Amino acid sequence: AQAAKPASVDAMADDTGFQNPPLGKEVGFAVDDEGWVVGAYLVGDASASTAVVLCADAPGWRAPGVRQFAELLNKESGALVVVPDLARGDTWYGDADPAARARDANFADWQKGHPPSRVARDIAAIGAALRERGAKRVCVVGVGTGAVPVAELLGRTEKEKSEEPTMDAGVLACAIGLGASAASDAAASGIPTLFVWGGGDTAAACAQAVVTKVETRKTQNKWKSVVAAGASEFFVFANEKAEGGDRRAETAKAVSAWFGMTNDR
């Protein structure tokens, strides 16, 4: 993929009237040779030596919950946090509840239009652009459905990694639709990978399946799986009013520590 070039984009509002929060701004990134430019929400100092690409759940880059988590990551780490529009303008505007939309045939059709392989290429292009503008380290976080393309990116073969810069570390948080095989590929990839799971029986079962699969690989790579017992299943990207605000802040601190970053300002 062509290296993405950041370009200024005027602040925009979606059809619900949601505007930029005061901490961030919106810009654009070119992500392929065809000239696709995707919007992105940026929080932090553009000259920061570390950048984090935060890949949102289906409701997208303008969802309040994911922007709140971006702001928490910036507060804890001091990194530039980038939340790109990985749906390329085709955000899911149906029911945001993961359980409800899983029963919606329209959601299944929407997902088919956003294959993880294409989304992973967009993430890689944005990472390349951030390195071009001076970031010495680029890390990635995938939340909800955004964890699936992140796992694909982290789990690339050595040949694929040699063809373009990859990520320095990754986090898969409150993943939705992440298979154990894809997760184990990410964990065994050579890129430090942290899994964060919410509370509840479903998340616990997913966490156990991933851990079991990774352990069979006997990988020497640095990886870790953490279950936030007592938190809601999707607490990381839930809206501020939802249960789990304190746990979300704790997770932002844990993610920052995983990436080797602390904000001493």
XYZ file of C-alpha atoms in Angstrom:
265
model
C 0.000 0.000 0.000
C 1.096 3.515 -0.685
C 2.364 5.379 2.356
C -0.488 7.464 3.710
C -0.126 11.238 3.810
C -1.860 13.159 6.595
C -3.885 16.084 5.280
C -6.051 18.622 7.062
C -9.787 18.053 6.964
C -12.365 20.456 8.326
C -14.152 19.357 11.474
C -17.320 17.525 10.533
C -20.496 16.344 12.196
C -22.311 13.118 11.406
C -26.058 12.966 10.896
C -26.601 12.729 14.654
C -24.907 16.099 15.107
C -21.880 14.672 16.922
C -18.999 17.175 16.780
C -15.318 16.964 17.608
C -14.706 16.777 21.356
C -12.479 19.640 22.541
C -9.390 17.454 23.046
C -8.980 16.257 19.473
C -9.176 17.195 15.822
C -10.053 15.479 12.570
C -7.651 14.980 9.664
C -7.450 12.725 6.608
C -5.132 9.895 5.582
C -4.655 8.544 2.061
C -4.630 4.760 2.332
C -4.135 3.310 -1.154
C -3.026 3.953 -4.730
C -6.620 4.626 -5.788
C -6.666 7.810 -3.733
C -8.952 6.765 -0.892
C -8.727 9.282 1.946
C -10.182 8.282 5.314
C -10.979 10.584 8.179
C -9.229 10.179 11.513
C -9.658 11.608 15.003
C -6.340 12.670 16.540
C -5.636 13.284 20.221
C -2.224 14.470 21.391
C 0.942 16.137 20.202
C 1.651 15.497 16.506
C 5.378 15.509 17.303
C 5.108 12.706 19.890
C 7.704 9.986 19.353
C 5.095 7.224 19.787
C 1.790 6.956 17.941
C -1.095 4.585 18.659
C -3.634 3.604 15.995
C -6.932 2.836 17.753
C -9.269 0.726 15.597
C -12.918 1.133 16.554
C -15.857 -1.223 16.884
C -18.555 -1.182 14.169
C -20.186 2.150 15.233
C -16.936 3.697 14.082
C -14.426 6.432 14.638
C -16.968 9.015 15.829
C -18.580 6.834 18.492
C -18.263 8.646 21.849
C -16.961 5.561 23.693
C -13.970 4.982 21.442
C -13.065 8.685 21.457
C -13.217 8.696 25.236
C -10.836 5.743 25.295
C -8.524 7.560 22.864
C -8.413 10.515 25.233
C -7.659 8.226 28.189
C -4.814 6.576 26.251
C -3.328 9.951 25.427
C -3.660 11.088 29.041
C -1.902 7.979 30.359
C 0.796 7.677 27.690
C 1.466 11.064 26.122
C 1.349 9.336 22.715
C -0.421 10.677 19.647
C -3.595 8.570 19.411
C -5.227 8.173 16.001
C -8.762 6.781 15.526
C -9.236 6.229 11.767
C -12.444 5.724 9.809
C -11.680 2.162 8.789
C -15.173 1.758 7.308
C -14.252 4.379 4.676
C -17.388 6.416 5.303
C -19.686 3.386 5.546
C -20.059 3.307 9.340
C -22.596 0.939 10.870
C -25.511 3.163 11.936
C -27.807 0.349 13.094
C -28.126 -0.971 16.639
C -24.826 -0.403 18.441
C -25.477 -3.209 20.932
C -23.240 -6.160 19.927
C -25.826 -8.770 20.963
C -28.658 -7.106 19.028
C -26.722 -6.492 15.836
C -25.420 -10.072 15.819
C -29.012 -11.118 15.053
C -29.397 -8.514 12.304
C -28.934 -9.805 8.733
C -28.149 -6.247 7.636
C -25.160 -6.212 9.967
C -23.833 -9.429 8.452
C -24.126 -7.856 4.996
C -22.379 -4.714 6.236
C -19.477 -6.771 7.578
C -19.015 -8.479 4.208
C -18.315 -5.061 2.717
C -15.379 -4.534 5.087
C -13.110 -7.590 4.842
C -10.398 -7.720 7.537
C -7.664 -7.989 4.886
C -8.597 -4.621 3.356
C -8.993 -2.972 6.753
C -5.594 -4.357 7.838
C -3.993 -2.761 4.767
C -5.533 0.600 5.682
C -4.174 0.288 9.235
C -0.715 -0.515 7.851
C -0.849 2.504 5.527
C -1.758 4.824 8.392
C 1.065 3.364 10.463
C 3.485 4.027 7.586
C 2.304 7.638 7.366
C 2.849 8.144 11.077
C 6.416 6.850 10.744
C 6.983 9.214 7.817
C 5.965 12.191 9.915
C 8.482 11.182 12.583
C 6.993 8.601 14.942
C 9.759 6.295 16.152
C 7.278 3.692 17.417
C 3.788 2.870 16.150
C 1.504 0.618 18.181
C -2.036 -0.559 17.480
C -5.174 -1.265 19.527
C -8.268 -3.006 18.170
C -11.530 -2.881 20.141
C -14.718 -4.835 19.404
C -14.888 -5.766 15.713
C -11.780 -3.610 15.196
C -9.740 -6.341 16.900
C -10.214 -8.718 13.937
C -8.245 -6.755 11.295
C -5.670 -5.842 13.932
C -5.121 -9.550 14.641
C -4.726 -10.146 10.903
C -2.152 -7.346 10.684
C -0.180 -8.589 13.698
C -0.302 -12.185 12.464
C 1.154 -11.533 9.023
C 3.837 -13.844 7.712
C 7.484 -12.839 7.908
C 7.488 -12.230 4.137
C 4.507 -9.902 4.392
C 6.126 -8.037 7.293
C 9.327 -7.539 5.286
C 7.418 -5.783 2.508
C 6.293 -2.841 4.640
C 6.789 -1.542 8.202
C 4.661 -3.269 10.799
C 3.573 -2.414 14.334
C 5.842 -2.372 17.375
C 3.190 -3.771 19.749
C -0.510 -4.570 19.728
C -3.570 -4.869 21.964
C -6.831 -6.703 21.229
C -9.509 -5.484 23.656
C -13.077 -6.736 24.153
C -12.784 -8.460 20.783
C -15.894 -9.397 18.802
C -15.671 -12.114 16.151
C -12.027 -12.922 16.821
C -11.246 -16.585 16.167
C -8.800 -18.481 18.330
C -6.568 -19.297 15.337
C -6.273 -15.652 14.259
C -5.609 -14.641 17.856
C -2.883 -17.262 18.236
C -1.250 -16.091 14.982
C -1.091 -12.589 16.468
C 0.288 -13.840 19.788
C 2.969 -15.909 18.059
C 3.893 -13.203 15.572
C 7.003 -11.762 17.196
C 5.069 -8.576 18.016
C 4.198 -8.187 21.731
C 0.437 -8.740 21.972
C -1.902 -8.063 24.897
C -5.451 -9.454 25.062
C -7.990 -7.650 27.271
C -11.359 -9.253 27.938
C -14.454 -7.909 29.657
C -16.459 -9.713 32.295
C -19.150 -12.342 31.808
C -19.247 -15.988 30.782
C -18.964 -15.350 27.028
C -15.824 -13.255 27.351
C -14.309 -15.751 29.810
C -14.941 -18.608 27.360
C -13.361 -16.652 24.503
C -10.370 -15.777 26.658
C -9.856 -19.416 27.637
C -10.136 -20.590 24.031
C -7.508 -18.084 22.917
C -5.130 -18.905 25.780
C -5.454 -22.641 25.111
C -4.790 -22.165 21.403
C -1.777 -19.889 21.970
C -0.249 -22.224 24.557
C -0.305 -25.088 22.041
C 1.940 -22.951 19.815
C 4.620 -22.816 22.541
C 5.563 -19.391 21.251
C 8.470 -17.481 22.751
C 6.821 -14.193 21.812
C 5.776 -11.759 24.524
C 1.994 -12.028 24.995
C -0.478 -11.760 27.840
C -4.208 -12.278 28.402
C -6.101 -10.283 31.045
C -9.747 -10.628 32.089
C -11.377 -7.599 33.704
C -13.626 -9.575 36.052
C -16.671 -7.631 37.133
C -16.585 -5.219 34.191
C -19.214 -5.256 31.451
C -18.307 -7.408 28.459
C -17.541 -4.465 26.161
C -16.493 -1.903 28.763
C -13.464 -0.579 26.855
C -15.513 1.113 24.141
C -18.809 1.581 26.000
C -20.177 5.097 26.296
C -19.129 7.122 29.330
C -22.499 6.635 31.038
C -22.219 2.863 30.806
C -20.818 0.677 33.545
C -17.036 0.396 33.566
C -15.692 3.952 33.482
C -13.067 3.303 36.158
C -12.093 -0.028 34.581
C -11.679 1.733 31.239
C -9.214 4.175 32.795
C -7.343 1.275 34.409
C -7.171 -0.444 31.026
C -5.819 2.688 29.349
C -3.057 2.696 31.964
C -2.361 -1.029 31.399
C -2.225 -0.568 27.621
C 0.169 2.350 28.009
C 2.393 0.237 30.253
C 2.299 -2.619 27.727
C 3.531 -0.203 25.083
C 6.252 0.971 27.461
C 4.816 4.468 27.803
C 4.013 6.616 30.801
C 3.014 10.247 30.714
C 5.115 12.156 33.211
C 3.866 15.583 32.222
